[in-house]
Amino acid sequence: MNVIAKPAALDVAAIRAQFPILSQTVRGKPLVFLDSAASAQKPRAVIDAMRIAMETQYANVHRGLHWMSERTTEAYEAARDAVAALMNAGDRSEIVLTRNVTESLNLMAHSYGSLLKPGQAVLISGMEHHSNIVPWQMLRDRAGIELRVCPITDAGELDMDAFETLLADGKVGLVSITHMSNVLGTVTPAERIVQVAHAHGAKVLFDGAQAVVHRAIDVQALDCDFYAWTGHKLYGPTGIGVLYGKRDLLERMPPFLGGGDMISSVSYERSTWAAVPHKFEAGTPPILEGIGLKAAIDWVQAIGYDAIAAHERSLVDHALARLSAIEGVHIVGRAQDRGGVVSFSLDRAHAHDVATLLDRQGIAVRAGHHCAEPLMGRFNLDSTARASFGVYTTLGEIDALADGLDRVRTFFK
Amino acid sequence: MNVIAKPAALDVAAIRAQFPILSQTVRGKPLVFLDSAASAQKPRAVIDAMRIAMETQYANVHRGLHWMSERTTEAYEAARDAVAALMNAGDRSEIVLTRNVTESLNLMAHSYGSLLKPGQAVLISGMEHHSNIVPWQMLRDRAGIELRVCPITDAGELDMDAFETLLADGKVGLVSITHMSNVLGTVTPAERIVQVAHAHGAKVLFDGAQAVVHRAIDVQALDCDFYAWTGHKLYGPTGIGVLYGKRDLLERMPPFLGGGDMISSVSYERSTWAAVPHKFEAGTPPILEGIGLKAAIDWVQAIGYDAIAAHERSLVDHALARLSAIEGVHIVGRAQDRGGVVSFSLDRAHAHDVATLLDRQGIAVRAGHHCAEPLMGRFNLDSTARASFGVYTTLGEIDALADGLDRVRTFFK
Amino acid sequence: MSDSFDDLRDLYQEVILDHGRHPRHGTRLAAFDATAKGDNPMCGDRVQVWLAYGPGETIAQAGFEARGCAISVASADLMAETVAGRSKTDARALFAAFREMARTGTCPACEASLSEPLDRLAPLSGVHEYPSRVKCATLPWHALIAALDGADKEASSE
Amino acid sequence: MSDSFDDLRDLYQEVILDHGRHPRHGTRLAAFDATAKGDNPMCGDRVQVWLAYGPGETIAQAGFEARGCAISVASADLMAETVAGRSKTDARALFAAFREMARTGTCPACEASLSEPLDRLAPLSGVHEYPSRVKCATLPWHALIAALDGADKEASSE
Ligand SMILES: Cc1ncc(COP(=O)(O)O)c(C=O)c1O
Ligand SMILES: Cc1ncc(COP(=O)(O)O)c(C=O)c1O
């Protein structure tokens, strides 16, 4: 197996050298990690930032009047600045730091959801992750908000005609939709979604958990109202997520969780809330995680999204070419605009068996419903295998996957 | 200044050697860190566990069929076992891992709170952290649940007569009370609280954020229904918290956040929930944080709570003796049973100025309302300064604090 | 890359491939005394087991329908083959022993009386090296036990 | 340990200790044209500022009540002393300059015309080394600006 990259726009070998885990072996074989869409590996810069914080500069933040606390507060708040810059937010106060994108979406369903009136609707799509389905179902069942689902085409793209029709009666208060499918790889037409939604009086929230890994996001250019993502997929640590919201909207929203840090004053009768974004950040924040995420963002910015996108395009093209050439492999999702995620099934073997047999060869792919059961149903599938790519993925690793699949297919005769 | 410990039951010098941060200087002075109640420093074991996970063994958990995911799932789930063992929970499924204790308490207010009926009440005490006040206020305002507050005595202890009276009408469905005050150091009589509450048909939830750092907790011996705490105060990382709940109660409770990992099946019409504890754990969990917390628990267990408690007693005795001897120092909270937290005010200087002038000498204490405004009001204070201790705190550091306060007092003439 | 499949065979032995592909008992029983479903929410595997009871406290016949991987289908099939004609008590003991074997690779404390049927299930013991696949192997057994219990709730492999 | 207090004086200069202990303007004005409160939720400091306007667009007099630390009281007192007799425009410009000084220690871009009043405020510039105390120093100014704006909402030092 050959894991030397044919360099695309970036020097993959140099990048790989920054990920200690990539030199591990698995079951005696060199690790071929093709499960980055579930969670990405962490570069040395992130590992070191967290370690150094714990070794030299750590205390609780925001309320400390001493040196350690002040320095740690600066380091933590620098994460907010880095996120704001990454997304081109108009103001750092528009960045709420959460636990993961799932919490960001739940925060929205509770807080923004409480501003919706019975009779209004939330519109999602047919290719959402459970995290962008279940919170809205719970809102529906709790508050009588209708839940609408925009269908997708056989190619796995959003059906924009249906989208417009579903908005036509003006009842949709919020569109909450993925910016990139974690199963199909489809990148949704965010600008058009915003334009059409706004034209019908609906606000737009994007689940950017996958998209932000592969594309530069400019929330002002998009003019979206909210945008959520999760740190651990962008080479950062677990335990931190992001919710961007336009300031005036965040200000109108009630808090979600109550506790320390999110208050202005507390008495038993009545409490008042801190200014945004702190109103939404109850309790000790993800301090070390913020420091790690800042390091991840700096690291991604140093590589640059142009280089990342170009590299990814070459990976996807190569993967589609190689996998399509294997008899019995069926690729799910053929969107025009797509990111570094390829789902497939094999005629002779169940996806779980495929994953295990690839794992036996050191190749890590995911298999299952990928937290998107309704989408599986749309394609009459129970599960697929999924290979997903990071900046460190090489064309050689995709060749290893293709060769591995060949073996699996032969093995299952 | 002399920071060599007179060894109590444990070898403080050896312990200190395991905390890289403790050899730092602050403003040119050796760091004297007396703000552990806000967040504790991290031992080498925790730093290494997280680093090594990122370097050698990381992937998303629970749904991965490949080696990295399986090993990471094992490592993460071992945190649940460690927590269960630490608290002597009857079953590992009774341990819900959250983001911090604030989230644990909000989970309770939303989920258990939704089982309470208008007319029922929640009983808290007069010495709660905002995190154990605000979620219940929000529940009150949302669902018409009464919020009762048990007064405390001038010594800063729970008024047990009033406690019983407040339960007498049988309307209290849940008692949510601190096991140790983060301001007064008071340890509340947990066994009696549970007995009295159960006798009146109320369930009991403890906010053990502080208590678990200083005492061995045995939830089965206590017979409490729920017990919550937070990882970063127990020498673990930020971003992870704990909610213990009796299994039958957890099973009756609806989920809180919706998303990946907490479902059994999802369709647009209806979703069904995973078994406890996963029902309460939506989205990618705090994987690295779980691994860090497990290391912290192992480390604490190796020292042993007996040694920790004995060491802490000697620190508190010494601190009370030294600080009381300084003219103009007023100690807030004189409970019989108390942990390693001492709040005080100085006649000549505001607590913020005290903190800054101590910081100038390298001594980190906290000053403010400590997220307990109503408690401050009870003692007619706006703020106090607070020194709080960890296993690594030495008697010499307490001497440094006392000497520093002397200087502050002289400085303010 | 090696041309032999030795490295893939530690889990997928021939008997598993065979039973996975051509299950002998993969049908619903026309007449049955008990049935139950099993469901692995993490991966979407589902199985339903039907039992026909014989004289005494025995299982005369077992059948199943499964939607899942080769391991779960093979396990269901080997289970159906193994429990047919055995007492309900034996079936429960076999489950306990099998679960131990699936988790650890062996069952040192297993009753000698179970050694013959356990041998038949032994090809599945390789799953212990693939913790996430243990559930695939035990899922049909959970459904079996649920059917024996007469439980009307779904079994889960957790 | 050193016996001198040199190390403590970089922030708490004599003038701050003095104004903190004995504020000259620490009272509510009997007759006033504007007032506003300021509130620092993170530490609990609170201040209220009263303004009496003079002819033209000037501030004739300022008074305050503060609950807080020496820094915030001294800052409020020095502010009241400094803005009295100045135009509202100057007071706003002074706030901008003072905020810059409190955050960074200097104000290189500050207008020369402000140098005299800024000198009076200079003892507070030491807060820039204590980021959490910057708010203590700027809180009274936030209240002042809120009073000038005729805002009825509370100012916060965030
Ligand atoms: C008693 C008590 N409860 C709750 C909390 C909140 O903890 P966290 O911020 O980790 O949620 C704290 C600490 O800040 C505390 O001391
Ligand atoms: C599109 C999408 N949305 C939401 C999520 C949930 O992310 P997290 O588990 O970090 O909350 C994921 C990843 O699992 C995802 O791919």
Coordinates of N, CA, C and O in Angstrom, one line a residue, chain B residues 70-151:
Chain B
E70 N -13.4 1.8 18.1 CA -13.7 0.8 19.2 C -12.8 1.1 20.4 O -13.3 1.1 21.6
R71 N -11.6 1.4 20.2 CA -10.7 1.6 21.3 C -11.1 2.9 22.0 O -11.0 3.0 23.2
T72 N -11.4 3.9 21.2 CA -11.8 5.2 21.8 C -13.1 5.1 22.6 O -13.3 5.7 23.7
T73 N -14.0 4.3 22.1 CA -15.3 4.0 22.8 C -15.0 3.4 24.1 O -15.5 3.8 25.1
E74 N -14.1 2.4 24.1 CA -13.7 1.7 25.4 C -13.2 2.7 26.4 O -13.5 2.8 27.5
A75 N -12.3 3.6 25.8 CA -11.6 4.6 26.7 C -12.6 5.5 27.3 O -12.6 5.9 28.5
Y76 N -13.5 6.0 26.4 CA -14.5 6.9 26.9 C -15.5 6.3 27.8 O -15.8 6.9 28.9
E77 N -16.0 5.1 27.5 CA -16.9 4.4 28.4 C -16.3 4.1 29.7 O -17.0 3.9 30.8
A78 N -15.0 3.9 29.7 CA -14.3 3.6 31.0 C -14.4 4.8 32.0 O -14.4 4.6 33.2
A79 N -14.6 6.0 31.4 CA -14.9 7.2 32.3 C -16.2 7.0 33.0 O -16.3 7.3 34.2
R80 N -17.2 6.4 32.4 CA -18.4 6.2 33.0 C -18.3 5.2 34.2 O -18.8 5.3 35.3
D81 N -17.5 4.1 33.9 CA -17.2 3.2 35.0 C -16.5 3.8 36.1 O -16.8 3.5 37.3
A82 N -15.5 4.6 35.8 CA -14.8 5.3 36.9 C -15.7 6.2 37.7 O -15.6 6.2 39.0
V83 N -16.5 6.9 37.1 CA -17.5 7.8 37.8 C -18.4 6.9 38.7 O -18.6 7.2 39.8
A84 N -18.9 5.9 38.1 CA -19.8 5.0 38.8 C -19.1 4.4 40.1 O -19.7 4.4 41.2
A85 N -17.9 4.0 39.9 CA -17.2 3.5 41.0 C -16.9 4.6 42.1 O -17.0 4.4 43.3
L86 N -16.5 5.7 41.6 CA -16.2 6.9 42.5 C -17.4 7.2 43.4 O -17.2 7.5 44.6
M87 N -18.6 7.1 42.8 CA -19.8 7.5 43.6 C -20.5 6.3 44.2 O -21.5 6.5 44.8
N88 N -19.9 5.1 43.9 CA -20.6 3.9 44.3 C -22.0 3.8 43.8 O -23.0 3.5 44.5
A89 N -22.2 4.1 42.5 CA -23.5 4.0 41.9 C -23.8 2.5 41.7 O -22.9 1.7 41.6
G90 N -25.1 2.1 41.7 CA -25.4 0.7 41.6 C -25.2 0.2 40.2 O -24.9 -1.0 40.1
D91 N -25.2 1.1 39.2 CA -25.1 0.6 37.9 C -24.5 1.7 37.0 O -24.8 2.9 37.2
R92 N -23.7 1.3 36.0 CA -23.1 2.3 35.2 C -24.1 3.1 34.3 O -23.8 4.2 33.9
S93 N -25.2 2.5 34.1 CA -26.2 3.2 33.3 C -26.9 4.3 34.1 O -27.7 5.1 33.5
E94 N -26.5 4.5 35.4 CA -27.1 5.6 36.1 C -26.2 6.8 36.0 O -26.5 7.8 36.7
I95 N -25.1 6.7 35.3 CA -24.2 7.9 35.1 C -24.4 8.5 33.8 O -24.1 8.0 32.7
V96 N -25.0 9.7 33.8 CA -25.1 10.5 32.6 C -23.9 11.5 32.5 O -23.6 12.2 33.5
L97 N -23.2 11.5 31.4 CA -22.1 12.5 31.2 C -22.6 13.7 30.5 O -23.2 13.6 29.4
T98 N -22.4 14.9 31.1 CA -22.9 16.1 30.5 C -21.7 17.0 30.2 O -20.6 16.6 30.2
R99 N -22.0 18.3 30.1 CA -20.9 19.3 29.7 C -20.3 19.9 31.0 O -19.1 20.1 31.1
N100 N -21.1 20.1 32.0 CA -20.7 20.6 33.3 C -21.8 20.4 34.3 O -22.9 20.0 33.9
V101 N -21.6 20.8 35.5 CA -22.7 20.6 36.5 C -23.9 21.5 36.2 O -25.1 21.2 36.4
T102 N -23.6 22.7 35.6 CA -24.7 23.6 35.2 C -25.6 22.9 34.2 O -26.8 23.0 34.3
E103 N -25.0 22.2 33.2 CA -25.9 21.5 32.3 C -26.6 20.3 33.0 O -27.8 20.1 32.7
S104 N -26.0 19.6 33.9 CA -26.6 18.6 34.7 C -27.9 19.1 35.3 O -29.0 18.5 35.3
L105 N -27.8 20.3 36.0 CA -28.9 20.9 36.7 C -30.0 21.4 35.7 O -31.2 21.2 36.0
N106 N -29.6 21.9 34.6 CA -30.5 22.3 33.6 C -31.3 21.1 33.0 O -32.5 21.2 32.8
L107 N -30.5 20.0 32.8 CA -31.1 18.8 32.3 C -32.2 18.4 33.3 O -33.4 18.1 32.9
M108 N -31.9 18.4 34.6 CA -32.9 18.1 35.6 C -34.1 19.0 35.6 O -35.2 18.6 35.6
A109 N -33.8 20.3 35.5 CA -34.9 21.3 35.5 C -35.9 21.1 34.3 O -37.1 21.2 34.4
H110 N -35.3 20.7 33.2 CA -36.1 20.5 32.0 C -36.8 19.1 32.0 O -38.0 19.0 31.9
S111 N -36.0 18.1 32.3 CA -36.5 16.7 32.1 C -37.3 16.3 33.4 O -38.5 16.0 33.3
Y112 N -36.7 16.3 34.5 CA -37.4 16.0 35.7 C -38.5 17.0 36.0 O -39.6 16.7 36.4
G113 N -38.1 18.3 35.7 CA -39.1 19.4 35.9 C -40.4 19.2 35.1 O -41.4 19.6 35.6
S114 N -40.3 18.5 33.9 CA -41.5 18.4 33.1 C -42.4 17.3 33.7 O -43.5 17.2 33.3
L115 N -41.9 16.5 34.7 CA -42.8 15.6 35.3 C -43.5 16.2 36.5 O -44.4 15.6 37.0
L116 N -43.1 17.3 36.9 CA -43.8 18.0 38.1 C -45.0 18.7 37.5 O -45.1 19.1 36.4
K117 N -46.0 18.8 38.4 CA -47.3 19.4 38.0 C -47.4 20.8 38.6 O -46.9 21.0 39.7
P118 N -48.1 21.7 37.9 CA -48.3 23.0 38.6 C -48.9 22.8 39.9 O -49.8 21.9 40.1
G119 N -48.5 23.6 40.9 CA -48.9 23.4 42.3 C -47.8 22.6 43.1 O -47.8 22.8 44.3
Q120 N -47.0 21.9 42.4 CA -45.9 21.3 43.1 C -44.7 22.3 43.2 O -44.8 23.4 42.5
A121 N -43.8 22.0 44.1 CA -42.7 22.9 44.3 C -41.3 22.3 44.2 O -41.2 21.1 44.4
V122 N -40.3 23.1 44.0 CA -38.9 22.7 44.1 C -38.4 23.5 45.2 O -38.6 24.7 45.4
L123 N -37.6 22.8 46.1 CA -37.0 23.5 47.3 C -35.5 23.5 47.1 O -34.8 22.5 46.9
I124 N -35.0 24.8 47.1 CA -33.5 25.0 47.1 C -33.2 25.6 48.5 O -34.0 25.7 49.3
S125 N -31.9 25.9 48.6 CA -31.5 26.6 49.9 C -31.0 28.0 49.6 O -30.8 28.4 48.5
G126 N -30.7 28.7 50.7 CA -30.2 30.1 50.7 C -28.8 30.2 50.4 O -28.2 31.3 50.4
M127 N -28.1 29.0 50.1 CA -26.7 29.2 49.8 C -26.3 28.5 48.5 O -25.2 28.0 48.3
E128 N -27.2 28.6 47.5 CA -27.0 27.9 46.2 C -26.2 28.8 45.3 O -26.2 30.1 45.3
H129 N -25.4 28.1 44.5 CA -24.8 28.7 43.3 C -25.8 29.1 42.3 O -26.9 28.4 42.2
H130 N -25.6 30.1 41.5 CA -26.6 30.5 40.5 C -27.1 29.3 39.6 O -28.2 29.3 39.2
S131 N -26.1 28.4 39.4 CA -26.5 27.3 38.6 C -27.6 26.4 39.2 O -28.2 25.6 38.5
N132 N -27.7 26.5 40.5 CA -28.8 25.8 41.1 C -29.9 26.7 41.6 O -30.8 26.3 42.4
I133 N -30.0 27.9 41.0 CA -31.1 28.8 41.3 C -31.8 29.1 39.9 O -33.0 28.8 39.8
V134 N -31.0 29.6 39.0 CA -31.6 30.1 37.7 C -32.4 29.0 37.0 O -33.5 29.3 36.5
P135 N -31.9 27.8 36.8 CA -32.7 26.8 36.1 C -34.1 26.6 36.7 O -35.1 26.3 36.0
W136 N -34.2 26.6 38.0 CA -35.5 26.4 38.7 C -36.4 27.6 38.6 O -37.6 27.5 38.5
Q137 N -35.8 28.8 38.5 CA -36.6 30.0 38.3 C -37.2 29.9 36.9 O -38.3 30.3 36.7
M138 N -36.3 29.5 35.9 CA -36.8 29.4 34.6 C -38.0 28.4 34.5 O -38.9 28.5 33.8
L139 N -37.8 27.3 35.3 CA -38.9 26.3 35.3 C -40.1 26.9 35.9 O -41.2 26.7 35.4
R140 N -39.9 27.6 37.0 CA -41.1 28.3 37.7 C -41.8 29.1 36.7 O -43.0 29.1 36.5
D141 N -41.1 30.0 35.9 CA -41.7 30.9 35.0 C -42.3 30.3 33.8 O -43.2 30.8 33.2
R142 N -41.8 29.1 33.5 CA -42.2 28.4 32.3 C -43.4 27.5 32.6 O -44.4 27.4 31.8
A143 N -43.4 26.9 33.8 CA -44.3 25.8 34.1 C -45.2 26.0 35.3 O -46.0 25.1 35.7
G144 N -45.0 27.1 36.0 CA -45.8 27.3 37.2 C -45.5 26.4 38.3 O -46.4 26.1 39.2
I145 N -44.2 26.0 38.4 CA -43.8 25.3 39.6 C -43.3 26.3 40.6 O -42.5 27.2 40.3
E146 N -43.7 26.1 41.9 CA -43.3 27.0 42.9 C -41.8 26.8 43.3 O -41.4 25.7 43.2
L147 N -41.2 27.9 43.6 CA -39.8 27.8 44.0 C -39.7 28.2 45.5 O -40.0 29.3 45.8
R148 N -39.3 27.3 46.3 CA -39.1 27.6 47.7 C -37.6 27.6 48.1 O -36.8 26.9 47.5
V149 N -37.3 28.5 49.1 CA -35.9 28.6 49.5 C -35.8 28.4 51.0 O -36.4 29.1 51.8
C150 N -35.0 27.4 51.3 CA -34.8 27.1 52.7 C -33.7 28.1 53.3 O -32.6 28.2 52.8
P151 N -34.1 28.8 54.4 CA -33.1 29.8 54.9 C -31.9 29.1 55.5 O -31.9 27.9 55.9

